[in-house]
CSV table of C-alpha atoms and ligand atoms in Angstrom, one decimal:
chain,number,residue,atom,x,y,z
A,22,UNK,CA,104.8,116.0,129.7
A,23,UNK,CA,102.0,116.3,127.1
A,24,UNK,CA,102.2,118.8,124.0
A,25,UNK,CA,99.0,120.8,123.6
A,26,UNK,CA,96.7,119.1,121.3
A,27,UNK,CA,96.9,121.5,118.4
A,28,UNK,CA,100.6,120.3,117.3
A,29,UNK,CA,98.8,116.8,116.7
A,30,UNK,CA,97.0,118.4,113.7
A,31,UNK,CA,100.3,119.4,112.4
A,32,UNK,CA,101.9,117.7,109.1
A,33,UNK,CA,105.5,117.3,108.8
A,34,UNK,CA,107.2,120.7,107.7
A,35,UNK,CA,106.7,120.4,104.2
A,36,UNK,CA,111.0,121.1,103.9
A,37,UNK,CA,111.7,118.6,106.6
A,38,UNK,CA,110.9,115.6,104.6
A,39,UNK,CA,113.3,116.9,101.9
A,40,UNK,CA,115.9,117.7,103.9
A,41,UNK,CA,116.0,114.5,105.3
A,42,UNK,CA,116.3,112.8,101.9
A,43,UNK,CA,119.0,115.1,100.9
A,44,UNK,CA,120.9,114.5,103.8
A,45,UNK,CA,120.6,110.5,102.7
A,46,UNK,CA,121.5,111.0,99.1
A,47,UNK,CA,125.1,113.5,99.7
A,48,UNK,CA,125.9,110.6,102.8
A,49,UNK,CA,125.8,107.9,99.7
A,50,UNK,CA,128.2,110.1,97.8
A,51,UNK,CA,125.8,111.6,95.5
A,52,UNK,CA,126.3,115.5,93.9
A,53,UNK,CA,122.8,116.0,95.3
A,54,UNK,CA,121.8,119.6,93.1
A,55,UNK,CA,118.6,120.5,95.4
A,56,UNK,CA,115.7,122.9,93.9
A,57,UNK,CA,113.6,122.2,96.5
A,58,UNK,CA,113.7,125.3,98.8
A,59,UNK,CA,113.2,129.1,97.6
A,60,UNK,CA,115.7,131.3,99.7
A,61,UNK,CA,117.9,133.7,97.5
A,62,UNK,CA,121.3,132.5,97.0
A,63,UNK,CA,122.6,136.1,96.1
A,64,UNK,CA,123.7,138.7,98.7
A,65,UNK,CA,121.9,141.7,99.8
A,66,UNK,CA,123.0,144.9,97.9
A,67,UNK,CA,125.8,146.8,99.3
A,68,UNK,CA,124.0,150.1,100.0
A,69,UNK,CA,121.4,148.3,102.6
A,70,UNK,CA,124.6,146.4,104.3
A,71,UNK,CA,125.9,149.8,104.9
A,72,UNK,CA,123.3,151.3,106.0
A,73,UNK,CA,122.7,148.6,109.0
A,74,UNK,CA,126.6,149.0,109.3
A,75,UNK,CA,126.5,152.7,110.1
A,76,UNK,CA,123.3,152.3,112.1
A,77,UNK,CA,124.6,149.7,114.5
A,78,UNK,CA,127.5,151.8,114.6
A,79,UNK,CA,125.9,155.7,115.3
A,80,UNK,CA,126.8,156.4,118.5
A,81,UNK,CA,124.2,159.5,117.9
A,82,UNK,CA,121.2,157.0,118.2
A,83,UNK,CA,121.9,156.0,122.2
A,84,UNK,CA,118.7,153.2,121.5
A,85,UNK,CA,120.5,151.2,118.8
A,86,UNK,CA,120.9,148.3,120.8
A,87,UNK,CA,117.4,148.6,122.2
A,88,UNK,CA,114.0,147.1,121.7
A,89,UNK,CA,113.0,147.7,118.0
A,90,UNK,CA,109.2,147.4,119.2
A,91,UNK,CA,109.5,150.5,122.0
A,92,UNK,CA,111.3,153.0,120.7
A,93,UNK,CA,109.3,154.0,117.4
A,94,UNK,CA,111.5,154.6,114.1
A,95,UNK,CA,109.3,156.6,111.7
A,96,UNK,CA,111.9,156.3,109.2
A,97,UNK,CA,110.7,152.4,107.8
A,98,UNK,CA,106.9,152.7,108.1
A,99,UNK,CA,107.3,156.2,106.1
A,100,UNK,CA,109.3,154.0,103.7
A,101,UNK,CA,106.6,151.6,103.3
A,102,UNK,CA,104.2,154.3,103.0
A,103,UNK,CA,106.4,156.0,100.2
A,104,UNK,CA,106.8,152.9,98.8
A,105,UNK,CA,103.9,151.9,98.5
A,106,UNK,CA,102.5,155.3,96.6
A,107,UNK,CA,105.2,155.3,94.2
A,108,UNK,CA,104.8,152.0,93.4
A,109,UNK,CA,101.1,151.3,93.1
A,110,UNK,CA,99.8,154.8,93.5
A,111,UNK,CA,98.4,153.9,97.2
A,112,UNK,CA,97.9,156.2,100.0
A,113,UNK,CA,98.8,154.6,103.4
A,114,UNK,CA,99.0,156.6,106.6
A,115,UNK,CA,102.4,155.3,108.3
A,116,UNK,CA,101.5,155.7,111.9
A,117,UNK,CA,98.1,153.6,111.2
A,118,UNK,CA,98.5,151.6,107.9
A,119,UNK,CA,101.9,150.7,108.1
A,120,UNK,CA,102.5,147.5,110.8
A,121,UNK,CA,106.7,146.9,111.3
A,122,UNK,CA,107.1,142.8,110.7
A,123,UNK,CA,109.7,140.7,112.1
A,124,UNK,CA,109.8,138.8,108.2
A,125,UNK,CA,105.8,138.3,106.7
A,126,UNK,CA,106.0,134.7,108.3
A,127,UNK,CA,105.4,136.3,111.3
A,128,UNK,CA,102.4,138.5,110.6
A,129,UNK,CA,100.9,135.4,108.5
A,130,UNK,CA,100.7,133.0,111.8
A,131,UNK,CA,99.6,135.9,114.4
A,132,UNK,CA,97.0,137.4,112.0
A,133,UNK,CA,94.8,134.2,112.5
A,134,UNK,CA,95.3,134.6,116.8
A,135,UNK,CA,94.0,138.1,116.0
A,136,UNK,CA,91.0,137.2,114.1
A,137,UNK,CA,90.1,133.4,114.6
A,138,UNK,CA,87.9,131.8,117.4
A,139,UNK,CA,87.4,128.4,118.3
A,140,UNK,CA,84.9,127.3,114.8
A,141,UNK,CA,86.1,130.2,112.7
A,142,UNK,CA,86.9,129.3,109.3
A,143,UNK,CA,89.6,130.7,106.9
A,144,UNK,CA,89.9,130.1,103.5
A,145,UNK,CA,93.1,128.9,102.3
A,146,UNK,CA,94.7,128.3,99.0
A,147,UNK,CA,95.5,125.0,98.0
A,148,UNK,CA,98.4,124.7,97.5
A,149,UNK,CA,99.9,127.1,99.3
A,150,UNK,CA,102.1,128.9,102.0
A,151,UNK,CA,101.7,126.4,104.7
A,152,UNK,CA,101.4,129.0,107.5
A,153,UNK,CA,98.2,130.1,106.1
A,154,UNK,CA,96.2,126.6,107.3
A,155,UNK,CA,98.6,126.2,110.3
A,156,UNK,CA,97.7,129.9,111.9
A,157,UNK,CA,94.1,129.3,111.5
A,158,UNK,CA,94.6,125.9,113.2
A,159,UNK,CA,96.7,127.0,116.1
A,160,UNK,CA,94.0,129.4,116.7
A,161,UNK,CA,91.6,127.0,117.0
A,162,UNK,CA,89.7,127.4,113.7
A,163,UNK,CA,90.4,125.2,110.9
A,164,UNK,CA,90.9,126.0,107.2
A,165,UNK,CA,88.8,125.3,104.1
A,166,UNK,CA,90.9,124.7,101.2
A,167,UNK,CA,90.1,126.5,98.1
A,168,UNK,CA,91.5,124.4,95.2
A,169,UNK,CA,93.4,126.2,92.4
A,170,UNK,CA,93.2,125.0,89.7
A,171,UNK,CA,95.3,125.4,85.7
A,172,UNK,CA,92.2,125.6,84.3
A,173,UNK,CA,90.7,128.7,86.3
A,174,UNK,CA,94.1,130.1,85.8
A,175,UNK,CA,95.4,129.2,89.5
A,176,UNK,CA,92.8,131.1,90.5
A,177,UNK,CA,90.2,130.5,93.6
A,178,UNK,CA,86.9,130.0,92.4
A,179,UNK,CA,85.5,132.4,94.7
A,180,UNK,CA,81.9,131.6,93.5
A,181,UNK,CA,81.9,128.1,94.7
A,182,UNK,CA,82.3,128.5,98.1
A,183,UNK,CA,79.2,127.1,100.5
A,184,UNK,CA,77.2,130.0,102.2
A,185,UNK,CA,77.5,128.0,105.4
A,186,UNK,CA,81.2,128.4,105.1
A,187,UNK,CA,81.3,132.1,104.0
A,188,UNK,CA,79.1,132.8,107.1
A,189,UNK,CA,81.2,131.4,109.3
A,190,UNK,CA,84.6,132.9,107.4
A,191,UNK,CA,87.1,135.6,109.2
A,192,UNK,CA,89.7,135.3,106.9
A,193,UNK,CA,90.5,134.8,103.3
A,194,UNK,CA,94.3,134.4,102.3
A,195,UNK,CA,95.6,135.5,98.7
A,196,UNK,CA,99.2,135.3,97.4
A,197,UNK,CA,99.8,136.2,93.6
A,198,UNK,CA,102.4,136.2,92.2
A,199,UNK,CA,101.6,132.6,93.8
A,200,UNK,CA,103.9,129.9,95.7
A,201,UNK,CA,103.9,127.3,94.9
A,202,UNK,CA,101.9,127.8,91.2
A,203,UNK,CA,103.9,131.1,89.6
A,204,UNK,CA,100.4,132.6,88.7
A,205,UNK,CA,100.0,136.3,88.7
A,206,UNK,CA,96.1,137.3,89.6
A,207,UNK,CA,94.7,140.5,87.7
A,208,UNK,CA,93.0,144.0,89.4
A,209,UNK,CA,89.7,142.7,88.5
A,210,UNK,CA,90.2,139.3,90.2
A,211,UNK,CA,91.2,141.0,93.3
A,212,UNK,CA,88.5,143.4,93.2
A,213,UNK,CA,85.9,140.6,92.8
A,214,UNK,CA,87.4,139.3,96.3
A,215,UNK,CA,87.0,142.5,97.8
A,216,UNK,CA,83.2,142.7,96.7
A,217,UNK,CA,82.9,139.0,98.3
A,218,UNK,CA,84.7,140.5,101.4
A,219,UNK,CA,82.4,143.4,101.6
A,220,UNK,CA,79.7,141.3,101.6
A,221,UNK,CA,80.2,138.8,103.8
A,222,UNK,CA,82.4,141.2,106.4
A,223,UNK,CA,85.7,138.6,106.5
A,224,UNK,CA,89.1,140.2,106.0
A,225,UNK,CA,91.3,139.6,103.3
A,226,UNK,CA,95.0,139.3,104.0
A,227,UNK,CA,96.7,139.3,100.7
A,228,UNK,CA,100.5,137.8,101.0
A,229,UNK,CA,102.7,139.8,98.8
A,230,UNK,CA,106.0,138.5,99.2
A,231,UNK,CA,106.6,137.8,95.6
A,232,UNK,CA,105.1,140.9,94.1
A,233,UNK,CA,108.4,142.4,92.6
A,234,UNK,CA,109.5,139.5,91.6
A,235,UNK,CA,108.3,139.7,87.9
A,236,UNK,CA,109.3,139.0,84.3
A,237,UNK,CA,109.2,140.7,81.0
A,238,UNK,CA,108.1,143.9,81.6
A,239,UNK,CA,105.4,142.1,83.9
A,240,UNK,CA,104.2,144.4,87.2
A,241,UNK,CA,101.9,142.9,89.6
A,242,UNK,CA,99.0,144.9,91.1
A,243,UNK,CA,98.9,145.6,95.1
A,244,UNK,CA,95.1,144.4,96.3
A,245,UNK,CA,95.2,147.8,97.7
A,246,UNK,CA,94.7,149.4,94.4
A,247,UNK,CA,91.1,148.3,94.4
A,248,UNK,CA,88.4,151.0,95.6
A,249,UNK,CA,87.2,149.5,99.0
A,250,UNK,CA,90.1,147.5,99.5
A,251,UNK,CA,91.3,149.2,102.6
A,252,UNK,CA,88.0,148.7,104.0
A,253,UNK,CA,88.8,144.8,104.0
A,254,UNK,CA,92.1,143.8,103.1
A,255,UNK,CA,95.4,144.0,104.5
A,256,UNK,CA,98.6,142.7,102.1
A,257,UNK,CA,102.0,141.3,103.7
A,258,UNK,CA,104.8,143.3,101.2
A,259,UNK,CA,108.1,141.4,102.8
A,260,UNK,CA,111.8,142.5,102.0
A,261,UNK,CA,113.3,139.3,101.8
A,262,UNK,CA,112.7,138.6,98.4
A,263,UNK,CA,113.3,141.5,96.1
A,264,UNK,CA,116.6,142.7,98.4
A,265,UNK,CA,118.1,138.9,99.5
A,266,UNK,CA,117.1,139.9,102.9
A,267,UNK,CA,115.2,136.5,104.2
A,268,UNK,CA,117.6,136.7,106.9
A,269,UNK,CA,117.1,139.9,108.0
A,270,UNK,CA,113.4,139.4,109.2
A,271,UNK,CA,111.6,142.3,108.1
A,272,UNK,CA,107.9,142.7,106.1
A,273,UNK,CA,105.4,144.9,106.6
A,274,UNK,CA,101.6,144.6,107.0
A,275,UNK,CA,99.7,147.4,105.0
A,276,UNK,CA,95.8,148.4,104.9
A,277,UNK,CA,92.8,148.4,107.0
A,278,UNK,CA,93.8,150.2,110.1
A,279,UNK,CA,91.7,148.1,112.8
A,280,UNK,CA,92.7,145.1,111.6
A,281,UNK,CA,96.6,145.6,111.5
A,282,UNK,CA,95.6,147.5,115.1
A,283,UNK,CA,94.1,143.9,116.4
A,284,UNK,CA,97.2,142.4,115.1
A,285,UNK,CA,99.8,145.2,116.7
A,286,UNK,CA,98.3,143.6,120.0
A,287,UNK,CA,98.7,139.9,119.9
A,288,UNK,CA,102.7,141.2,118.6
A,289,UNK,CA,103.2,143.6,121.8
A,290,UNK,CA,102.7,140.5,123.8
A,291,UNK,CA,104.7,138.2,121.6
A,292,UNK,CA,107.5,140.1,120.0
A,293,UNK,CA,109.7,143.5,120.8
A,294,UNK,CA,110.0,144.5,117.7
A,295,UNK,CA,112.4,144.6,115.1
A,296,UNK,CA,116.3,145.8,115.4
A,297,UNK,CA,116.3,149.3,115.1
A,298,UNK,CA,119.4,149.4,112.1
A,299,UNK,CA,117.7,146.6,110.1
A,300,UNK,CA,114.7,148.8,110.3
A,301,UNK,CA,116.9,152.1,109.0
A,302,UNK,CA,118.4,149.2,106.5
A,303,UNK,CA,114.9,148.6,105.4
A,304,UNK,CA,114.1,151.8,104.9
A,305,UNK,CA,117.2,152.5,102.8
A,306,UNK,CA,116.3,149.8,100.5
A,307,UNK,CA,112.9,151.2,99.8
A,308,UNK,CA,113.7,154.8,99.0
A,309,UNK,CA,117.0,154.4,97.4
A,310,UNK,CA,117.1,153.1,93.6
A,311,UNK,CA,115.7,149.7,92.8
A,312,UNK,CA,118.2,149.0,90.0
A,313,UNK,CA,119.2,146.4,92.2
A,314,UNK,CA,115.7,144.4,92.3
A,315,UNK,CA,115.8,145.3,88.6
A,316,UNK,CA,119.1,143.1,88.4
A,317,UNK,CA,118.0,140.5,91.0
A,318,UNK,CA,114.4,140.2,88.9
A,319,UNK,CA,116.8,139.7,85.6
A,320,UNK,CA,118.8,136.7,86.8
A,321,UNK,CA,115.7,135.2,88.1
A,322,UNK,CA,114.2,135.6,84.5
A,323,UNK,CA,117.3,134.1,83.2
A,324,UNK,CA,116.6,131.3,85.4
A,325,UNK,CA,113.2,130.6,84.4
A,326,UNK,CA,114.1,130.6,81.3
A,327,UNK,CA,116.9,127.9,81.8
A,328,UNK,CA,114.6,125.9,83.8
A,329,UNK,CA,111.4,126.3,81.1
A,330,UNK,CA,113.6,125.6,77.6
A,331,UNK,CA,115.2,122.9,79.9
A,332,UNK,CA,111.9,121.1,80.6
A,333,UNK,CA,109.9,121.9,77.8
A,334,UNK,CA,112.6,120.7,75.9
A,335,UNK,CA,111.8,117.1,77.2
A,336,UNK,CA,108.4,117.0,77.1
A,337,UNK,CA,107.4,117.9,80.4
A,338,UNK,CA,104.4,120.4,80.1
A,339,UNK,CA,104.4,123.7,82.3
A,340,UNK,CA,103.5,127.6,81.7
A,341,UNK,CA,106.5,130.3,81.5
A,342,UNK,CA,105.8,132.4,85.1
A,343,UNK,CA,105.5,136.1,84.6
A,344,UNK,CA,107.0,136.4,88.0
A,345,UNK,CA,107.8,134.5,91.4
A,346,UNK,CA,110.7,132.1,92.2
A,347,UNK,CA,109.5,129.4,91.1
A,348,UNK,CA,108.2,127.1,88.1
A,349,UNK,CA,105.0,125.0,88.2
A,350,UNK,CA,105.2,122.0,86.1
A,351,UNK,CA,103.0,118.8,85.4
A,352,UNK,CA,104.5,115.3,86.5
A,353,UNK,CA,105.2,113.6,83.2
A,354,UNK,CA,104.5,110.0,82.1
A,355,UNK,CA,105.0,107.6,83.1
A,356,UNK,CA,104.6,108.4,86.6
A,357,UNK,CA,101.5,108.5,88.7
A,358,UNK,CA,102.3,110.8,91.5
A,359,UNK,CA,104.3,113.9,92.2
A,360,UNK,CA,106.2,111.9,95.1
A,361,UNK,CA,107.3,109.1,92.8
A,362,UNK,CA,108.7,111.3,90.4
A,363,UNK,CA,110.4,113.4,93.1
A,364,UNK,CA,111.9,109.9,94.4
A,365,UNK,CA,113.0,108.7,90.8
A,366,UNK,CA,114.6,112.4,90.0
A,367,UNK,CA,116.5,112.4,93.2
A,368,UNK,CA,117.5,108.7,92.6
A,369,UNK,CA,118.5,108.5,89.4
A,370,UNK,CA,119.4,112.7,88.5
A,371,UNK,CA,120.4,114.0,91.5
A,372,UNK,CA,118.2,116.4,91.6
A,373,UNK,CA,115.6,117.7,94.0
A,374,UNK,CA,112.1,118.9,93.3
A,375,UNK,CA,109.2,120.3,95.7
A,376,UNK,CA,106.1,117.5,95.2
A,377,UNK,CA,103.1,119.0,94.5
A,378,UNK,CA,101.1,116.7,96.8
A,379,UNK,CA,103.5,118.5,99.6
A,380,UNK,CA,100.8,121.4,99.1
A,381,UNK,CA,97.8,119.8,99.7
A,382,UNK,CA,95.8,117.2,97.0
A,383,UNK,CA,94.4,119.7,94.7
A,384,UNK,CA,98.4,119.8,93.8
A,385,UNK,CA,98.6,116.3,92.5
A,386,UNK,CA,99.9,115.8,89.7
A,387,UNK,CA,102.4,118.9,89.5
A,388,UNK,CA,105.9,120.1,91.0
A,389,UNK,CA,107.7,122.9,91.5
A,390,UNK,CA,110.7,124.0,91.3
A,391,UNK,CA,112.9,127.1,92.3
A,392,UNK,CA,114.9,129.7,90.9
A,393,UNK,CA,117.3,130.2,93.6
A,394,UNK,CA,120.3,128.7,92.2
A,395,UNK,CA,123.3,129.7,90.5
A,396,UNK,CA,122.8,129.4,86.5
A,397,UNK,CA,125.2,126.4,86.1
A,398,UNK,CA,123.6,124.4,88.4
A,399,UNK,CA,120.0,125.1,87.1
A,400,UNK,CA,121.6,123.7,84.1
A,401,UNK,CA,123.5,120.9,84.8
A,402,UNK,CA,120.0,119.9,86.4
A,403,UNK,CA,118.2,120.8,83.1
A,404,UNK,CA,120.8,118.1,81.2
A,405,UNK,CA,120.8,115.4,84.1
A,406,UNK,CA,116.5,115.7,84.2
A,407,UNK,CA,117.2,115.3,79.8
A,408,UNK,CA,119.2,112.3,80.9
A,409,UNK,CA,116.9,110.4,83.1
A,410,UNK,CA,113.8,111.0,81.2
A,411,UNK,CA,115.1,109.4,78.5
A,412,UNK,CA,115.9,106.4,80.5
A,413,UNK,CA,112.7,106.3,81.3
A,414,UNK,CA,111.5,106.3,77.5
A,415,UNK,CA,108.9,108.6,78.4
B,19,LIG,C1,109.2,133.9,101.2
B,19,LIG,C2,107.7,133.9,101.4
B,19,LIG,C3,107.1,134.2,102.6
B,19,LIG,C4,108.0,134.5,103.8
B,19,LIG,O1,108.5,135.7,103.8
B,19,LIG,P1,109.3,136.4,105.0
B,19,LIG,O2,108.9,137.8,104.9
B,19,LIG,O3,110.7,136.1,104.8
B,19,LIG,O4,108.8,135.7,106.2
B,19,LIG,C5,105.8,134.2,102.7
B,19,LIG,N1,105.0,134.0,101.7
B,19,LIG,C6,105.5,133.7,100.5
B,19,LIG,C7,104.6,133.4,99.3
B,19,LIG,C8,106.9,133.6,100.3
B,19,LIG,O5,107.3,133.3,99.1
């Protein structure tokens, strides 16, 4: 029995590796504090738990145990929609520019079987969400990285990429706020990206997931507020971050009709659809008050802030994030490589940081770290990172 080809070009799931290592450290006895993976420790707000409680439970709805796919539910795609004018001040039509996700993940890998052919290029962040490169390449297509770099803000530079590759280009992937890199991206830069999408007739697919995860007063721009953005773009807005709902599985793709239309197909012969109370759930948590994302935004913002004084503090050089779960942060002397330092801190702190080179090269050099864990450990990490850099005289 032979695996198909395409899972030869696959890399080691970037979490894997950690895991793994983890695993090694807590089996020698070690109090191993991990801030490697970014999934909300907090629960989901009461008010969407009850809602999925007294959906499951409506014995008025005789198709709440059914296929979430077949029987429509207006009620979340209308949500979306509401959502989506209150907050950015777009207009989406809910029956055509709203697409039901089980989780963004899922729309990120099947976009690419809707839009790439064998030789099709898209162009991919680096770093980056993995399933970006991975869609394009189970499609057949490969990826052409697009470096970010600090000093172009984290930014793609979108003027530096080759004609030949731009003609051959059916997707472009976006993500600000940014995993791994924190970086927020401004109206203007999306709005170049649309004008580069316009002209060279590629789609954009813009991953939201993060977008109401932000700081100080901070709020991050939809792609969809651009004029002609609708024409090109489509943007993954996902629940699981600003609700704790990664578990739950649901996202939503928004924008250009046709495209989110090519996509509906490859999903109505993949999946059936989401559960019909999560979707009622989802709904809830988008038209009732977001006081709650307010508070969940405020203890992230309390974490960056921990995990910023705490690494400043020793000398290690990083930016504070506007929004995201994450910090970005340069590998400090005297190490050469974002994998030996992530050894040495596991070794001699106890603690566990995401590589940079994990994302691709153009990350060398940094790590990142996430905010998804409870203050006091954040800063016991914070004093045991204090600890070992002094060993290490650097
Ligand atoms: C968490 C995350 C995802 C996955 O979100 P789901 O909707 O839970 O699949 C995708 N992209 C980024 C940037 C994320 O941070």
């Amino acid at each position: 029995m032979k695996p198909a080809k395409r899972l030869e070009l696959v890399p080691p799931y970037l979490f894997a590796g950690i895991r793994q290592k983890i695993n090694a450290a807590r089996a020698r006895g070690v109090d191993v504090i991990s801030l490697g993976i970014a999934d909300p420790d907090q629960p989901t707000p009461d008010h969407i738990i009850d809602e999925l409680v007294r959906a499951i439970r409506d014995e008025s709805d005789p198709d709440r145990h059914r296929y979430g796919g077949d029987i429509p539910v207006p009620d979340f795609a209308e949500a979306v929609a509401s959502y989506y004018k209150k907050r950015f001040g777009v207009t989406l039509d809910p029956a055509k520019e709203v697409l039901t996700l089980i989780g963004s993940k899922e729309g990120i890998q099947h976009v690419a079987w809707a839009f790439i052919e064998p030789g099709d290029v898209a162009l991919v962040p680096e770093p980056g969400y993995p399933v970006y490169s991975m869609g394009a390449l189970f499609a057949g297509g490969w990826a052409h990285f697009l470096p970010l770099r600090k000093e172009n803000r984290w930014l793609p530079d979108l003027n530096a990429i080759p004609l030949s590759v731009l003609q051959r280009t059916k997707i472009l992937w976006l993500n600000y706020p940014n995993n791994p890199t924190a970086a927020t991206a401004t109206r203007e830069f999306f709005a170049q990206a649309v004008a580069l999408a316009h002209k060279h007739g590629f789609l954009i697919c813009h991953d939201a997931a993060l977008i109401d995860i932000t700081f100080d007063g901070y709020v991050a721009p939809s792609i969809l507020e651009v004029d002609g953005a609708k024409d090109v773009a489509i943007e993954f807005y996902s629940l699981s971050k600003p609700y704790n709902m990664t578990g739950w599985r649901i996202a939503a793709a928004v924008g250009n009709a046709s495209a989110l239309a090519a996509l509906g197909l490859v999903k109505e012969y993949t999946d059936s659809g989401v559960l019909r109370a999560i979707q009622f759930a989802g709904a809830k948590a988008l038209t009732a008050s977001q006081e709650c994302v307010r508070q969940i935004c405020a203890v992230y913002q309390r974490r960056r802030d921990i995990a910023y004084e705490g690494l400043r503090k020793v000398g290690i050089n990083l930016d504070k994030p506007k929004g995201s779960l994450y910090v970005w942060a340069e590998v400090p002397a005297p190490f050469k490589t974002s994998a030996e330092f992530a050894e040495a801190l596991l070794e001699k702190a106890g603690v566990v940081v995401t590589p940079g080179r994990g994302y691709g090269e153009a990350a060398e050099g940094y790590f990142r770290l996430s905010l998804t864990y409870p203050d006091a450990r954040l800063q016991e990490a914070m004093e045991r990172i204090a600890k070992a850099m002094s060993s290490w005289g650097s």
